[in-house]
Tab-separated table of C-alpha atoms in Angstrom:
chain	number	residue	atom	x	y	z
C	412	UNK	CA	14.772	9.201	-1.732
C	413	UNK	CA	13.500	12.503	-0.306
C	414	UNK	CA	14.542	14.530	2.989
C	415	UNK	CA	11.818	14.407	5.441
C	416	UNK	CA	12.897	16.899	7.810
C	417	UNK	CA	12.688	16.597	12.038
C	418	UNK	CA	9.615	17.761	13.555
C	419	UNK	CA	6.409	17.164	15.528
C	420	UNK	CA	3.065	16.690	14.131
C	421	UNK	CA	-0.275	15.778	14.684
C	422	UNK	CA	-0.719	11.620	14.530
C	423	UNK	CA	-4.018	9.931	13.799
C	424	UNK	CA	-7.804	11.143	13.356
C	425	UNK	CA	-11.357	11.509	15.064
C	426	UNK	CA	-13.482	13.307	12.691
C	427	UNK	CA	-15.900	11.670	11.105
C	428	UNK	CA	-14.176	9.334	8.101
C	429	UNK	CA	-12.046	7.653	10.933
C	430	UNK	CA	-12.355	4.655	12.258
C	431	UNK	CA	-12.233	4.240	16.039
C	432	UNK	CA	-11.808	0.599	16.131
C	433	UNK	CA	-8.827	0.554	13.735
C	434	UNK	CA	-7.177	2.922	16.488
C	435	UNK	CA	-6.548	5.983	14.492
C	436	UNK	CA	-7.179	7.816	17.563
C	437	UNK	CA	-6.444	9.638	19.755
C	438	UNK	CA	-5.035	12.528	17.966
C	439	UNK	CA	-1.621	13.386	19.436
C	440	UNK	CA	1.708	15.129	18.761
C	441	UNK	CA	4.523	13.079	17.596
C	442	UNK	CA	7.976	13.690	17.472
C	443	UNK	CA	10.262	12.332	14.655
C	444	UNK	CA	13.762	12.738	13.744
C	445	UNK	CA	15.103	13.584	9.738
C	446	UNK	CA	15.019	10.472	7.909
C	447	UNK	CA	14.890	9.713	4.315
C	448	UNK	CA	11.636	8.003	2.585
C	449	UNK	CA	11.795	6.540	-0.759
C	450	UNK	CA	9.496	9.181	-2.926
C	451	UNK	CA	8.096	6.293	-4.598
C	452	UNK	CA	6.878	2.762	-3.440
C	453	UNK	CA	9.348	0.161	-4.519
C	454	UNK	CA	8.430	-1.221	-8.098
C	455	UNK	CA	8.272	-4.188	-9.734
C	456	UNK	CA	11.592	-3.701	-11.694
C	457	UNK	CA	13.360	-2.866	-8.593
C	458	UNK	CA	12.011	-5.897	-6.789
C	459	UNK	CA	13.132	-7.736	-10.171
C	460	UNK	CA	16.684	-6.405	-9.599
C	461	UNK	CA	16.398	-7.945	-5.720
C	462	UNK	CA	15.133	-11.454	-6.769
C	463	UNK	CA	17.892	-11.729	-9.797
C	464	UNK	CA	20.806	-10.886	-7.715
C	465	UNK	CA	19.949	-12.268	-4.816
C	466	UNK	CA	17.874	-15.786	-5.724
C	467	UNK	CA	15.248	-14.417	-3.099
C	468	UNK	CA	11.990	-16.475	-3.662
C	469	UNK	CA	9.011	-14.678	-1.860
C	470	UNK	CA	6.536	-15.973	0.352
C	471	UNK	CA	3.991	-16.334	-2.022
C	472	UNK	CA	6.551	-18.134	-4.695
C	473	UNK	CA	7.349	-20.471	-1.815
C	474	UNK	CA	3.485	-20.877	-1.241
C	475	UNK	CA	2.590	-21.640	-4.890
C	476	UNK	CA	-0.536	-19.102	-4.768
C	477	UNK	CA	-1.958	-15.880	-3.627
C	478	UNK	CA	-4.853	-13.698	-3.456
C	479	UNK	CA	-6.177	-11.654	-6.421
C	480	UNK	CA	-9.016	-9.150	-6.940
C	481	UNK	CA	-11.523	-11.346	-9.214
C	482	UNK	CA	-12.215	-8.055	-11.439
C	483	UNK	CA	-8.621	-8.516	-12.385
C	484	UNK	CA	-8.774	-12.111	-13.675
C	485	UNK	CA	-10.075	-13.314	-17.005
C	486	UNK	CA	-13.284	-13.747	-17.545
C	487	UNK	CA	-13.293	-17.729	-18.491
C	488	UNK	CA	-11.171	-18.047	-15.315
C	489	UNK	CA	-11.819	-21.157	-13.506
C	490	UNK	CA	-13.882	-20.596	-10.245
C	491	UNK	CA	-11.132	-20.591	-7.312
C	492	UNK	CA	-11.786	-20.266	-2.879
C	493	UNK	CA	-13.170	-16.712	-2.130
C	494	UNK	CA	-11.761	-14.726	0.686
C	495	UNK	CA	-15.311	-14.990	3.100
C	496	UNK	CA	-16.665	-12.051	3.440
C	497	UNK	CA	-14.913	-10.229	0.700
C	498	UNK	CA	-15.586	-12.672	-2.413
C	499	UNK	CA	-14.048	-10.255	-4.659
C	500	UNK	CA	-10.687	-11.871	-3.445
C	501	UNK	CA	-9.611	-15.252	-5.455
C	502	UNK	CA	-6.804	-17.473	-4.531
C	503	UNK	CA	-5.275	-18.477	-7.690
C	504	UNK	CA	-2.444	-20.853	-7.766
C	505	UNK	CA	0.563	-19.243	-9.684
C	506	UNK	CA	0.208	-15.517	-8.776
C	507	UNK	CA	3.061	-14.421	-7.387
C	508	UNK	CA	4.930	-10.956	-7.602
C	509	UNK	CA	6.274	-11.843	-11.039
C	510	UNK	CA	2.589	-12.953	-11.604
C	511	UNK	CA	0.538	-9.837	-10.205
C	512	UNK	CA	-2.896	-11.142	-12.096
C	513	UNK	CA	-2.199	-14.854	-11.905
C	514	UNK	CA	0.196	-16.906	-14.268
C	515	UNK	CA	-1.729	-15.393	-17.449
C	516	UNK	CA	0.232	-12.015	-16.100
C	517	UNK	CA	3.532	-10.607	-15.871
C	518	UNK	CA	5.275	-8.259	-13.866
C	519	UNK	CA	7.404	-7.306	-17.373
C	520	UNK	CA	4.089	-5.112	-18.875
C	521	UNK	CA	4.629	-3.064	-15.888
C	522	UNK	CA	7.992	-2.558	-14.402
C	523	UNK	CA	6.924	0.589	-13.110
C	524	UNK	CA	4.145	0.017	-10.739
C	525	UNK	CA	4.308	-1.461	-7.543
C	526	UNK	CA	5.172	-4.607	-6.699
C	527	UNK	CA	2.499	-6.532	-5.334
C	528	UNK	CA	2.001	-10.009	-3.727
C	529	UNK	CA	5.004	-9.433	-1.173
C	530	UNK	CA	4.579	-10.141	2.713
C	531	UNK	CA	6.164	-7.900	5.580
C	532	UNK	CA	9.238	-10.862	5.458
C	533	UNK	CA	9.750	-9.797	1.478
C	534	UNK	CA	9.648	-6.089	2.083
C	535	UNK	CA	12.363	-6.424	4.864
C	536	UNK	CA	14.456	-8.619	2.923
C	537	UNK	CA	14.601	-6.121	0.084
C	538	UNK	CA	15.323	-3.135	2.704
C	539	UNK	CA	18.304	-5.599	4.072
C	540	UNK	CA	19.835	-5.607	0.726
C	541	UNK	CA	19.008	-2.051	-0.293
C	542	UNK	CA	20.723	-1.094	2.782
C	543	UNK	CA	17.883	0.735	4.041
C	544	UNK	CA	14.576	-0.160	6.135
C	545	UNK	CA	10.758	-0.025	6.857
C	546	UNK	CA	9.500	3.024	7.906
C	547	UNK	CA	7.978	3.241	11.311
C	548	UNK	CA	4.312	4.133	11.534
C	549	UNK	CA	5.074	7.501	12.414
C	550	UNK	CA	7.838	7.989	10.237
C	551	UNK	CA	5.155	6.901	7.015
C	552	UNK	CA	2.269	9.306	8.696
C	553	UNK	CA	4.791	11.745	8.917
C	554	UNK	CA	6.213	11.549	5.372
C	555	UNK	CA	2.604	11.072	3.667
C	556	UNK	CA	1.321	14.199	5.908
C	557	UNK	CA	3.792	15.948	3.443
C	558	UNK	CA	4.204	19.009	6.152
C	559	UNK	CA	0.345	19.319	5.939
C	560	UNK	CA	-0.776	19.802	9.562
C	561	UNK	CA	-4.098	17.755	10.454
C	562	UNK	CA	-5.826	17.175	6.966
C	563	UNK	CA	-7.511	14.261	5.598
C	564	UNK	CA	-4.892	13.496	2.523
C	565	UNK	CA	-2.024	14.210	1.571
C	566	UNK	CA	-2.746	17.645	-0.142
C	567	UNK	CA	-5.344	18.773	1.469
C	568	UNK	CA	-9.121	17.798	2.730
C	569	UNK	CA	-10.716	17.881	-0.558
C	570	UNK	CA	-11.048	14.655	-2.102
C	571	UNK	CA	-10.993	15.449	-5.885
C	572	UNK	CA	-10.164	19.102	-5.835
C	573	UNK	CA	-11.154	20.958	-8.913
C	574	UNK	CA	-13.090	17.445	-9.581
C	575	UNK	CA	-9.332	15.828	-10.485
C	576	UNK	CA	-8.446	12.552	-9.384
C	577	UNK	CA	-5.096	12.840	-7.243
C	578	UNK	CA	-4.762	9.068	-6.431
C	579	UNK	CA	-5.880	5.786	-7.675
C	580	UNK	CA	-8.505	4.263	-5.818
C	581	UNK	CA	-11.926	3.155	-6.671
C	582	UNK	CA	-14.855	4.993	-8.628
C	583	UNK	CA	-18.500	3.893	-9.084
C	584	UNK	CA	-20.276	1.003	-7.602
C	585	UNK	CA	-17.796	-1.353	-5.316
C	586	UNK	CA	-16.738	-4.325	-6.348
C	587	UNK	CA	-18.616	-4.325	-9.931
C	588	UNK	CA	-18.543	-1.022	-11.928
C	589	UNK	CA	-15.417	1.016	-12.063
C	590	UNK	CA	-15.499	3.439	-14.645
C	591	UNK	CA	-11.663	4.305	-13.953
C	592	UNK	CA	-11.887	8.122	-13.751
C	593	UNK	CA	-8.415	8.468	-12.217
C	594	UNK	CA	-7.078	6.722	-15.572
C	595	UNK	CA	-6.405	2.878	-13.794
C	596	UNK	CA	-7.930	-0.370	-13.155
C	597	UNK	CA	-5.796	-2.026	-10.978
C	598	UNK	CA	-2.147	-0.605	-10.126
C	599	UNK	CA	-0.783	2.383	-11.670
C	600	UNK	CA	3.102	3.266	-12.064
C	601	UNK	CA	4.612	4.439	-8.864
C	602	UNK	CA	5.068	8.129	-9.632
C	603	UNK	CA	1.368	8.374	-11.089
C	604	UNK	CA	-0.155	11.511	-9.710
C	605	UNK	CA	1.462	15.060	-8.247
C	606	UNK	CA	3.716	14.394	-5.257
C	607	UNK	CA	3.304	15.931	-1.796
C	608	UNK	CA	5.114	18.950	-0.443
C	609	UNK	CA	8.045	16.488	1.023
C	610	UNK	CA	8.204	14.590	-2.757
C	611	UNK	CA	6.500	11.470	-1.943
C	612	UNK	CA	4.489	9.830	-4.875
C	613	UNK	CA	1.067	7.689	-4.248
C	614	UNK	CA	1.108	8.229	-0.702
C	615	UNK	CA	-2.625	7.127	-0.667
C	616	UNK	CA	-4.184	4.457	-2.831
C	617	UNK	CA	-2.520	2.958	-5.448
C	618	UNK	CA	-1.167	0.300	-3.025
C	619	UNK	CA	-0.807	-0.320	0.791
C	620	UNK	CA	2.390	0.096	2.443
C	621	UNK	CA	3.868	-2.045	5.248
C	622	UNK	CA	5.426	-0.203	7.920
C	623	UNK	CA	8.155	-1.976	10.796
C	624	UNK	CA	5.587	-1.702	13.660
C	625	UNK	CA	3.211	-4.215	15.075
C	626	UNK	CA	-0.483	-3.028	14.839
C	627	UNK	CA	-2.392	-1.744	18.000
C	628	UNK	CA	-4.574	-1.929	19.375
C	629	UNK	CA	-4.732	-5.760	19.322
C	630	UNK	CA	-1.068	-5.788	20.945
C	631	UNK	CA	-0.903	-9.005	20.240
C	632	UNK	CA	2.380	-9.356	17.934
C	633	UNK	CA	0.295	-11.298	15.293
C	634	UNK	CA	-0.206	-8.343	12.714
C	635	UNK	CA	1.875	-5.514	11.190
C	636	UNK	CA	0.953	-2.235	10.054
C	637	UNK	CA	0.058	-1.440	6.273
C	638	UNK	CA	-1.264	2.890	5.673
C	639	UNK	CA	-2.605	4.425	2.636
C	640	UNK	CA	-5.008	2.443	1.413
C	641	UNK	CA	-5.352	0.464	-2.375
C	642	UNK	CA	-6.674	0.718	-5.525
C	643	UNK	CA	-9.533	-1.017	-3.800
C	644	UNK	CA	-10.255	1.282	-1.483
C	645	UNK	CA	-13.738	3.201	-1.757
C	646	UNK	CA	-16.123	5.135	0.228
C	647	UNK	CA	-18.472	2.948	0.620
C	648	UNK	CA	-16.972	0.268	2.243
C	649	UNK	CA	-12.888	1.408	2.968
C	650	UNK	CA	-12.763	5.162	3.528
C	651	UNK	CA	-9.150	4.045	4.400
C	652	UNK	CA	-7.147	6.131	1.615
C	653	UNK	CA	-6.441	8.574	4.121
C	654	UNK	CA	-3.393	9.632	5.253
C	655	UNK	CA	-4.531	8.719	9.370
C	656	UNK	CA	-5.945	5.922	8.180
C	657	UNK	CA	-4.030	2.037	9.085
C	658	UNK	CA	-4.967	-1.362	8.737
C	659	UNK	CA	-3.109	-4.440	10.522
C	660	UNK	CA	-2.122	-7.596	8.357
C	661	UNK	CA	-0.672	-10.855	9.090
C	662	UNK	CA	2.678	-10.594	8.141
C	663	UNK	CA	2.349	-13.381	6.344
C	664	UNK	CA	-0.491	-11.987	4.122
C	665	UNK	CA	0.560	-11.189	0.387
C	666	UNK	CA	-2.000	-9.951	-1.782
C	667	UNK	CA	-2.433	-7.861	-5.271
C	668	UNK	CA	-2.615	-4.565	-3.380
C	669	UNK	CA	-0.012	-4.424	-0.741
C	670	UNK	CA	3.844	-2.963	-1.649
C	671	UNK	CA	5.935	-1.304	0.426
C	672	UNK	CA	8.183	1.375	0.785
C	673	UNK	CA	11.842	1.987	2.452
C	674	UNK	CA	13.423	4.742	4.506
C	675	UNK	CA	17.042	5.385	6.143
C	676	UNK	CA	18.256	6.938	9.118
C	677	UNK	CA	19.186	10.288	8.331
C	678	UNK	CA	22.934	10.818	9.424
C-alpha cells in the first residue's frame, strides 16, 4: 500500500471532456485525512488467495454467468443475449472471476491482472478479510489525482505525452478495430504502466474501480460508484478514463472490466 498524505484538493470537472449528467461537477475543494491505498488494483492471484482460504463463491459463481466483451470471446462462440444498447457485451454462462473470458479462460494465464467479474458485495468481502476497506469516492479521486492539482489524468493533461501510451484503454475504431498500441487487448497486469506521484498503478483504464459510496446524483441507494474507466473506454463513446470522471453500477453488476481496489485508515 502507499501513504496518501492529508490534504484538500480540487474534486470533480467542468471543462469540456466532462460529463454533466454523470455529476462530475461542480468543481469543489475536498478535504481528506492520510489513509493508505493499495498501489495496485487487487489481482487475480490475490482474489485466488481470498476464495481458497475462505470458500467465498462470488456473485457471479453463485449466478452461473456474466457479462463479457464479445471481442474477447472465440470466434466460433455460440451467439449468446447482448447487453441492448451496447451489443459488444455477451452473457456467457460459465464466466466467472476464475473464468475472465468465459469457461474456455482462466484466471491462472494471468495472476497478475485484475480480477474481473466481481460485484461491490465481492470487493467488500475481500476488504473484510484483508482487514482493510473500499475507498471512498474522494479518498480514490484523491489518491488517483496523485498530488496533481486540477488535471485531466493522473500525470498530467496530455493524453499520450511524447505520443506514449500511459494506460490501457482503447485505440482505433470502437468496438471493432483495436490495433493495441498501449501493448493490451483486454486487461493488462496491475502494475502495467509508470505510477503516479503518490505510487498508485493503473489509476485510469485498465479496469474500473468500485468505491464505498452510493452514486449521485440519482440518490437513490440503487447504484455504487466505480472511477477510472476500462480497457473499454474510448473517446468516442466513454471519455471516462479520467481521473474526475465516475460512473454508477448496480452493485450487483459484475462484468469483465470492473476490479477494485482497498484502502485503510491511516492511524
Amino acid at each position: 500500500m502507499v501513504a496518501v498524505p492529508r490534504g484538500e484538493f480540487l474534486m470533480g470537472s467542468e471543462d469540456a471532456l466532462a460529463y454533466r449528467a454523470d455529476g462530475e461537477g461542480p468543481v469543489r475543494t475536498v478535504s481528506v485525512d492520510a489513509f493508505w491505498m493499495d498501489a495496485c488494483t487487487v489481482s487475480n492471484a490475490q482474489f485466488a488467495r481470498f476464495a481458497a482460504e475462505t470458500g467465498y463463491r462470488s456473485g457471479a459463481e453463485r449466478a452461473g454467468w456474466s457479462f463479457v466483451f464479445a471481442g474477447l470471446l472465440p470466434d466460433d462462440f455460440p451467439p449468446t443475449r447482448a447487453v441492448v444498447g451496447a451489443p459488444w457485451w455477451r452473457q456467457v454462462e460459465g464466466a466467472d472471476w476464475r473464468h475472465p473470458d468465459g469457461p474456455q479462460s482462466t484466471w491462472e494465464h494471468r495472476a497478475d491482472h485484475p480480477v474481473v467479474h466481481v460485484d461491490w458485495d465481492d470487493a467488500r468481502a475481500y476488504c473484510a478479510w484483508a482487514g482493510k476497506r473500499l475507498p471512498t469516492e474522494a479518498e480514490w479521486e484523491r489518491a488517483a489525482r496523485g498530488g496533481l492539482h486540477g488535471r485531466v489524468f493522473p500525470w498530467g493533461d496530455e493524453l499520450e505525452p511524447g505520443g506514449r501510451p500511459r494506460m490501457n484503454v482503447w485505440h482505433g475504431d470502437f468496438p471493432s478495430r483495436h490495433p493495441t498500441a498501449d501493448g493490451w487487448y483486454g486487461t493488462c497486469p496491475v502494475d502495467a504502466f509508470e505510477p503516479n506521484g503518490f505510487g498508485l498503478y493503473n489509476a485510469t483504464g485498465n479496469v474500473w474501480e468500485w468505491c464505498e459510496d452510493p452514486f449521485s446524483p440519482a440518490h437513490d441507494g440503487q447504484r455504487r460508484v466505480t472511477r477510472g474507466g476500462s480497457y473499454l473506454c474510448h473517446a468516442s463513446y466513454c471519455r471516462r478514463y479520467r481521473v474526475a470522471a465516475r460512473q454508477g453500477l448496480p452493485p450487483d453488476s459484475a462484468t469483465g472490466n470492473v476490479g477494485f481496489r482497498c484502502a485503510v485508515d491511516m492511524a
